[in-house]
Coordinates of C-alpha atoms and ligand atoms in Angstrom, one line a residue:
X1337 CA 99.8 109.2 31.4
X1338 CA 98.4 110.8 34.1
X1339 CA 96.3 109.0 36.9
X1340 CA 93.9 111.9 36.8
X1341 CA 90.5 111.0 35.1
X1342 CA 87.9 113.1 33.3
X1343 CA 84.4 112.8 32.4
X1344 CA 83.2 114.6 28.9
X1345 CA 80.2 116.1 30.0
X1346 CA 77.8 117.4 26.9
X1347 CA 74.7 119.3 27.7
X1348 CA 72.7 119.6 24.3
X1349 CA 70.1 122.4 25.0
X1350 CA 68.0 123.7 22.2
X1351 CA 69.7 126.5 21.3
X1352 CA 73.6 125.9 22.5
X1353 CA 75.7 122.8 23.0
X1354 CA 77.9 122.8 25.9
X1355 CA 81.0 121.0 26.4
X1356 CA 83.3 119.9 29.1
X1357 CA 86.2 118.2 31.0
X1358 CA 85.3 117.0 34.7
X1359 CA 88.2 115.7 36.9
X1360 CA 87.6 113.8 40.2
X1361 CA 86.8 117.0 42.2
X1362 CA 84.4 118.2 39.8
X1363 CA 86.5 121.0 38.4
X1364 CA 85.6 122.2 35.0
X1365 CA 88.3 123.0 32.3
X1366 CA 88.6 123.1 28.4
X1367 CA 84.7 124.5 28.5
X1368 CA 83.1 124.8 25.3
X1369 CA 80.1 126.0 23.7
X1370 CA 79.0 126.0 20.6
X1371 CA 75.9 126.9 18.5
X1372 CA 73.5 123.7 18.5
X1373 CA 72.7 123.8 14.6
X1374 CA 76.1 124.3 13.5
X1375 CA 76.9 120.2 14.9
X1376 CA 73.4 118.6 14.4
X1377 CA 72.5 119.1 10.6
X1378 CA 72.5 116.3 8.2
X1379 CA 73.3 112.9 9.7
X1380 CA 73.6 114.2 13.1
X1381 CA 74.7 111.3 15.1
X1382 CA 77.7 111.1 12.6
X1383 CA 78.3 114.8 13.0
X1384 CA 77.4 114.5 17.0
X1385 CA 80.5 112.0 17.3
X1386 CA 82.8 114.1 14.9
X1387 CA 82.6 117.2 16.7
X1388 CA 83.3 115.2 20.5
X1389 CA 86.1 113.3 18.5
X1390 CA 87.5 116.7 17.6
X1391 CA 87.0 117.9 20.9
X1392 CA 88.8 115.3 22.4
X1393 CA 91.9 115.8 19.9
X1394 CA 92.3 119.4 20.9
X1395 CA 91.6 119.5 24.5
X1396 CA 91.9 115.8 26.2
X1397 CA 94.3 113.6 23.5
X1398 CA 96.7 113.0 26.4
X1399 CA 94.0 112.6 28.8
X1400 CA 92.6 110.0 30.8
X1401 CA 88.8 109.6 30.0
X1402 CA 86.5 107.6 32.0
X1403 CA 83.2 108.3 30.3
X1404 CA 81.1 110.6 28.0
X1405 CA 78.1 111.7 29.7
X1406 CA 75.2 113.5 27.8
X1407 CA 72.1 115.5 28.9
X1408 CA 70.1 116.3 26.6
X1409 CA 66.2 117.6 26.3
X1410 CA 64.4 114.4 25.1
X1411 CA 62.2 111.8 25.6
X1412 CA 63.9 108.1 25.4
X1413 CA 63.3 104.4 26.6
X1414 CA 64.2 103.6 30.0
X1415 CA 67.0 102.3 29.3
X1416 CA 68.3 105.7 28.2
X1417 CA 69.6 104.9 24.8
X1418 CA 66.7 104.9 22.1
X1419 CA 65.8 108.7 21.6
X1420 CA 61.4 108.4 21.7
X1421 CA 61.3 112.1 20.9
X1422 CA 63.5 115.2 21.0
X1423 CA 61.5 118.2 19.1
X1424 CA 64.5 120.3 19.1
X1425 CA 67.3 117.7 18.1
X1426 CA 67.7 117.1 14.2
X1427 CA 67.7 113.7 13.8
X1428 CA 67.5 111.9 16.7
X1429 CA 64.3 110.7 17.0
X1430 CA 63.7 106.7 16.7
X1431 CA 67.6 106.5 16.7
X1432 CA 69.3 104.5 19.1
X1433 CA 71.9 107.3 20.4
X1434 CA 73.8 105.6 22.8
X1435 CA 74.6 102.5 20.8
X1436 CA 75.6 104.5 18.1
X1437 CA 78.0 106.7 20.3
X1438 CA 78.8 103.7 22.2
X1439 CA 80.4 102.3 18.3
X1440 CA 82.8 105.2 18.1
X1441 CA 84.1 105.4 21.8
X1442 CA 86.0 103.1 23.8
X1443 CA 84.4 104.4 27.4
X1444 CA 81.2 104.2 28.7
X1445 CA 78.7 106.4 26.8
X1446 CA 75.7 107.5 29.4
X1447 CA 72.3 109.8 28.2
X1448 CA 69.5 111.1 30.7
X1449 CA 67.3 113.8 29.9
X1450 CA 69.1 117.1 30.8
X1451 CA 66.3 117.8 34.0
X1452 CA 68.1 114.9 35.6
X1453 CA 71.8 116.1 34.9
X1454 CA 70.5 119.7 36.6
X1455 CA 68.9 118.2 39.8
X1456 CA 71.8 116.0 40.3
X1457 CA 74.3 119.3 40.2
X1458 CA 71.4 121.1 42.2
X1459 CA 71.9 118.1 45.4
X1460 CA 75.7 118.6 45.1
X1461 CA 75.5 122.0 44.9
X1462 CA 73.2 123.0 47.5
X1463 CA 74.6 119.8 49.7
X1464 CA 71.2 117.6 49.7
X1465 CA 71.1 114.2 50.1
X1466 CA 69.2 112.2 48.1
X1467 CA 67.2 110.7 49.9
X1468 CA 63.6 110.2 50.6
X1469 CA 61.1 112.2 47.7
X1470 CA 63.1 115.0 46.2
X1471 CA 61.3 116.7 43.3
X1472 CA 62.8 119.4 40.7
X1473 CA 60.7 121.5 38.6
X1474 CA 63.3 123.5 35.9
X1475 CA 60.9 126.5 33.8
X1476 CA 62.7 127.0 30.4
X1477 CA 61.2 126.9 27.4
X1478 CA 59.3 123.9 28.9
X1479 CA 58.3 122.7 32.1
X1480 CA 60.9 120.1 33.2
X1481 CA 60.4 117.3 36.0
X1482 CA 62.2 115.3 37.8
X1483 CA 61.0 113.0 40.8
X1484 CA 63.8 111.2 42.9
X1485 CA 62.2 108.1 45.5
X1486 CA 65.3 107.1 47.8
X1487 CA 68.0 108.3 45.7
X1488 CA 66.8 106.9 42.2
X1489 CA 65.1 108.6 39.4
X1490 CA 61.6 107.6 38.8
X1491 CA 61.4 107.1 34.6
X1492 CA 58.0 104.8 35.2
X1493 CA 57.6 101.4 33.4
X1494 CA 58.6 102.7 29.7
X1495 CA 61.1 105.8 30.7
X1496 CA 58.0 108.1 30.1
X1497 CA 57.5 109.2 33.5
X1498 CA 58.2 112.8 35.3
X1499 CA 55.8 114.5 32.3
X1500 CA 54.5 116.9 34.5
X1501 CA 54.4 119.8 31.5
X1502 CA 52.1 117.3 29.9
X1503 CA 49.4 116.9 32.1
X1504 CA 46.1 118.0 30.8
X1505 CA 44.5 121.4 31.8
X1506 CA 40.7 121.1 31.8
X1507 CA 38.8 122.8 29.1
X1508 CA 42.2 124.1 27.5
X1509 CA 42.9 122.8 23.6
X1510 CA 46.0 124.7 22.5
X1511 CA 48.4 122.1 20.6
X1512 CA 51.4 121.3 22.8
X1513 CA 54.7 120.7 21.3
X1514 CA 54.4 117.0 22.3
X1515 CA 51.4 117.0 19.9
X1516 CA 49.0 117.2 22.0
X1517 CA 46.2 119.5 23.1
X1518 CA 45.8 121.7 26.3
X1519 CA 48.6 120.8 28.0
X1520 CA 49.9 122.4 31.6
X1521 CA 53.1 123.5 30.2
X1522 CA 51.8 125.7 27.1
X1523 CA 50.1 128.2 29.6
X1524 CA 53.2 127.7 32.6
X1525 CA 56.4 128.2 30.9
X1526 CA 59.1 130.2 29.1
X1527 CA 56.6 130.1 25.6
X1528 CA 53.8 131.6 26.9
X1529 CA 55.6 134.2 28.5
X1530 CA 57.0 134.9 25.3
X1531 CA 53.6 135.0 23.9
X1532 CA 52.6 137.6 27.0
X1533 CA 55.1 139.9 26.2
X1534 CA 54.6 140.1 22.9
X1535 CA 51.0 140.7 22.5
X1536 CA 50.8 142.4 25.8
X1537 CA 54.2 144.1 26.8
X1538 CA 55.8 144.5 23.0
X1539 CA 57.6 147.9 24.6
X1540 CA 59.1 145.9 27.7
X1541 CA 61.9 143.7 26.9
X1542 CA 61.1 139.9 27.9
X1543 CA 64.3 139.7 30.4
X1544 CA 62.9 142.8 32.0
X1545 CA 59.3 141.8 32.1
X1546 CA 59.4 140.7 35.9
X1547 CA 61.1 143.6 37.2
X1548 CA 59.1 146.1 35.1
X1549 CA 55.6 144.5 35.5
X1550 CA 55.3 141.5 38.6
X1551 CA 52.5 143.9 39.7
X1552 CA 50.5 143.5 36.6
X1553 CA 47.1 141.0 36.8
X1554 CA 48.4 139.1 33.7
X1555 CA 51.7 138.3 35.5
X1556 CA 50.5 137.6 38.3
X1557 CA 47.8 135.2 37.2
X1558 CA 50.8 133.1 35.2
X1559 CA 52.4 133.0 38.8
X1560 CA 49.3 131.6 40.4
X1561 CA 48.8 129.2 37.0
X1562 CA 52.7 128.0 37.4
X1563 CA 52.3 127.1 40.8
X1564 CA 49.5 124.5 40.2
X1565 CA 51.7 121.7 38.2
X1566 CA 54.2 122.5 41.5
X1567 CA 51.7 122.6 44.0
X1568 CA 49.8 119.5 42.2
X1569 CA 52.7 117.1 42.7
X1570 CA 53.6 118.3 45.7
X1571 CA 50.2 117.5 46.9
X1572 CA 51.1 113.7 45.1
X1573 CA 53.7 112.9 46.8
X1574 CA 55.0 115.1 49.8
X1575 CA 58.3 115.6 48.9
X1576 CA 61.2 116.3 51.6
X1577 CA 62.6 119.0 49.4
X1578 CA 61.7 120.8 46.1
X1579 CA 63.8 122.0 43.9
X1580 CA 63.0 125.3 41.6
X1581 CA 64.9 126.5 38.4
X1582 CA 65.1 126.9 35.0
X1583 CA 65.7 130.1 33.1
X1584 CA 62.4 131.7 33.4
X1585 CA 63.1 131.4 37.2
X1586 CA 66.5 132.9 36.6
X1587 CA 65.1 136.2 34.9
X1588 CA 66.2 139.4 36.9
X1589 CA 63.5 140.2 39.6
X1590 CA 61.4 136.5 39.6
X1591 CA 59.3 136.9 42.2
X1592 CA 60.0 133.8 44.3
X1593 CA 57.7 134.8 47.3
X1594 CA 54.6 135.4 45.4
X1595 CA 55.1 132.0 43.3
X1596 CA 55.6 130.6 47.2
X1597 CA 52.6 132.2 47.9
X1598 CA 50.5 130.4 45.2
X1599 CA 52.0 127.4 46.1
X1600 CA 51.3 127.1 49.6
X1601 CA 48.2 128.7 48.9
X1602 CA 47.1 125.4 46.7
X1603 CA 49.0 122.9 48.5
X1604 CA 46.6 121.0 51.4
X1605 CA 46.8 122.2 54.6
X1606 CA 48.2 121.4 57.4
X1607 CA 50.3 119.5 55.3
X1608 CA 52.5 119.3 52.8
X1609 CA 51.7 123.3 52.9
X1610 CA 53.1 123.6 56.2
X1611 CA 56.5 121.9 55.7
X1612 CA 57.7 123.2 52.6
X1613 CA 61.1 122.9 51.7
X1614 CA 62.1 125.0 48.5
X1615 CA 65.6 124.9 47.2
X1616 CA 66.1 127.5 43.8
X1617 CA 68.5 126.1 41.7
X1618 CA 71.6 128.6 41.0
X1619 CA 72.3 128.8 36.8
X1620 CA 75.6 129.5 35.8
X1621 CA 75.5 127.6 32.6
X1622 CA 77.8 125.0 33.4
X1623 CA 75.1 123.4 35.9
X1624 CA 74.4 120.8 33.0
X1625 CA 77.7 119.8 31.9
X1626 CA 78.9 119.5 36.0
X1627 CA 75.4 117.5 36.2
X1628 CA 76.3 114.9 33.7
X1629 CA 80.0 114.6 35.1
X1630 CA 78.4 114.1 38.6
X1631 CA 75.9 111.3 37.0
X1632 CA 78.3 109.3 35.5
X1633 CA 80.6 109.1 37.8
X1634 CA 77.7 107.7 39.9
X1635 CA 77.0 105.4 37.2
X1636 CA 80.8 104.3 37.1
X1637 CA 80.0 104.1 41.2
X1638 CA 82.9 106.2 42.3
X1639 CA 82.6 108.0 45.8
X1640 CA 83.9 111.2 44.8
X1641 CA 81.5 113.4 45.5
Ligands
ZN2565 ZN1 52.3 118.3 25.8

C-alpha cells in the first residue's frame, strides 16, 4: 500500500456534483463530475454514499484515504453535521448528514458550506495568510459569505452566521429563497440578473450581458446595488483583505473597476475606503473540490500546505 494519502473532496453545487482525489501536494486526479439529480433522488443520503462508494471502487480501491471532505450549499448546525436547510439538495434537510456518512465510512467525514471550501482554496491560491479579518463574498446564484477572525471561520452561536444575502433591504418585499421577504441577495445576485436579461435584454445572451451592455443604467445600477452588502460589511468589520468571486463575477467582461468604484464610493472615508484590499477569486471548477481537500487536511492538522 502506498504511503501516499488522498482526501475525497466532493463539491455538491446546485446543478453539478464534483468529485475528486487530493494527494499531500494538493494535486487533483480521478476528477469527476456528474449531474447533481442523477445521485440525489429518492433517499439521497443512501444514494449520496453509494455513488462515493462506487467512486472509490473505480478510482481509489488501492488507495490510501485519509478523509472525505464535502462542500456543499447549505445551511447546518455549527457543528457541521445536521443539514438546517439546503433549497437545492433533495433530501437533506433536518437530516444529520455527517453521522449518516460517518456510518458507511471508516475515515473522518467533514461538511462546511461550499463558500468556506472556496475561500480556503482562494488563501492557498493567491498565498494569503489567514490571519486577522479576511472576508469572501462568492456571487452565484446567491450571495455567499464568509468572514474569517484570526484564522477561524465565524458560524455565530447556532452555525447561522455569514448570511449576508439575507440581510433585509428596506422597503423591499420580494420572497427570498430562504423564505423570507426583501432580502439583499434577490436584487444582488446571479437570479436577478437572470431576471434582467430576460425582461430587459431577451436578444443578448446572459453570458454576454456584461460585455454587450456594462454601459447600460440598469446594469450599472445592479453594480452600485451589489456593492452595498460588500461595502456594508466592510464598513462592519475592516477587513485586511476581501475576497471577490463567484460565477456572476466570472462572466466575460465583469467590470471589476466600476464594482470597485461603488464600493469605495460607500465604504467610510478615510477608512476602510482608503485601504482596500481586493483579491478576485480565479474559477476553474475544481476550486471547491481543492477547497475541501485543503480544509480537511487542516481539520486532520497536517502542515502540508
Ligand atoms: Zn433570504
Amino acid at each position: 500500500m502506498s504511503r501516499e494519502n488522498y482526501v475525497i473532496g466532493i463539491d455538491i453545487g446546485g446543478t453539478n456534483i464534483r468529485i475528486g482525489l487530493v494527494d499531500e501536494k494538493l494535486n487533483l486526479s480521478a476528477f469527476l463530475k456528474v449531474p447533481q439529480k442523477s445521485v440525489l433522488k429518492g433517499d439521497s443520503l443512501f444514494q449520496l454514499a453509494q455513488f462515493i462508494k462506487g467512486y472509490i471502487k473505480e478510482h481509489a480501491e488501492n488507495k490510501t484515504i485519509a478523509a472525505l471532505s464535502i462542500g456543499l450549499p447549505a445551511a447546518m448546525d455549527k457543528d457541521r453535521a445536521i443539514v438546517l436547510n439546503a433549497p437545492n439538495i433533495h433530501g437533506f434537510d433536518g437530516k444529520n448528514v455527517k453521522e449518516f456518512l460517518q456510518q458507511e465510512f471508516d475515515f473522518p467525514v467533514f461538511l462546511e458550506k461550499d463558500v468556506s471550501m472556496l475561500f480556503y482554496y482562494d488563501l492557498y491560491n493567491n498565498k494569503i495568510e489567514n490571519e486577522g479579518i479576511i472576508i469572501g463574498c462568492y456571487i452565484g446564484t446567491g450571495l455567499g459569505n464568509v468572514i474569517s477572525i484570526d484564522g477561524k471561520l465565524v458560524i455565530g452561536n447556532d452555525g447561522a452566521a455569514c448570511e449576508l444575502g439575507h440581510i433585509p433591504v428596506w422597503d423591499k418585499r420580494d420572497i427570498c429563497a430562504c423564505g423570507n421577504a426583501g432580502c439583499m441577495e434577490t436584487y444582488t445576485a446571479g437570479k436577478f440578473l437572470q431576471q434582467l436579461q430576460q425582461q430587459r435584454y431577451p436578444d443578448v445572451n446572459i453570458e454576454e450581458l456584461f460585455e454587450k451592455k456594462s454601459l447600460d443604467p440598469e446594469i450599472e445600477s445592479y453594480l452600485e446595488h451589489l456593492s452595498i452588502p460588500i461595502a456594508t460589511e466592510i464598513n462592519i468589520l475592516n477587513p485586511r483583505i476581501v475576497i471577490l468571486g463567484g460565477g456572476v463575477l466570472s462572466m466575460k467582461g465583469f467590470p471589476r473597476k466600476k464594482l470597485e468604484q461603488y464600493i469605495y464610493y460607500h465604504a467610510r472615508k478615510p477608512l476602510p475606503a482608503d485601504n482596500l484590499n481586493i483579491v478576485y477569486s480565479e474559477d476553474s471548477g475544481e476550486n471547491g473540490i481543492l477547497g475541501s481537500a485543503i480544509y480537511a487536511r487542516k481539520k486532520l492538522e497536517y502542515t502540508t500546505v
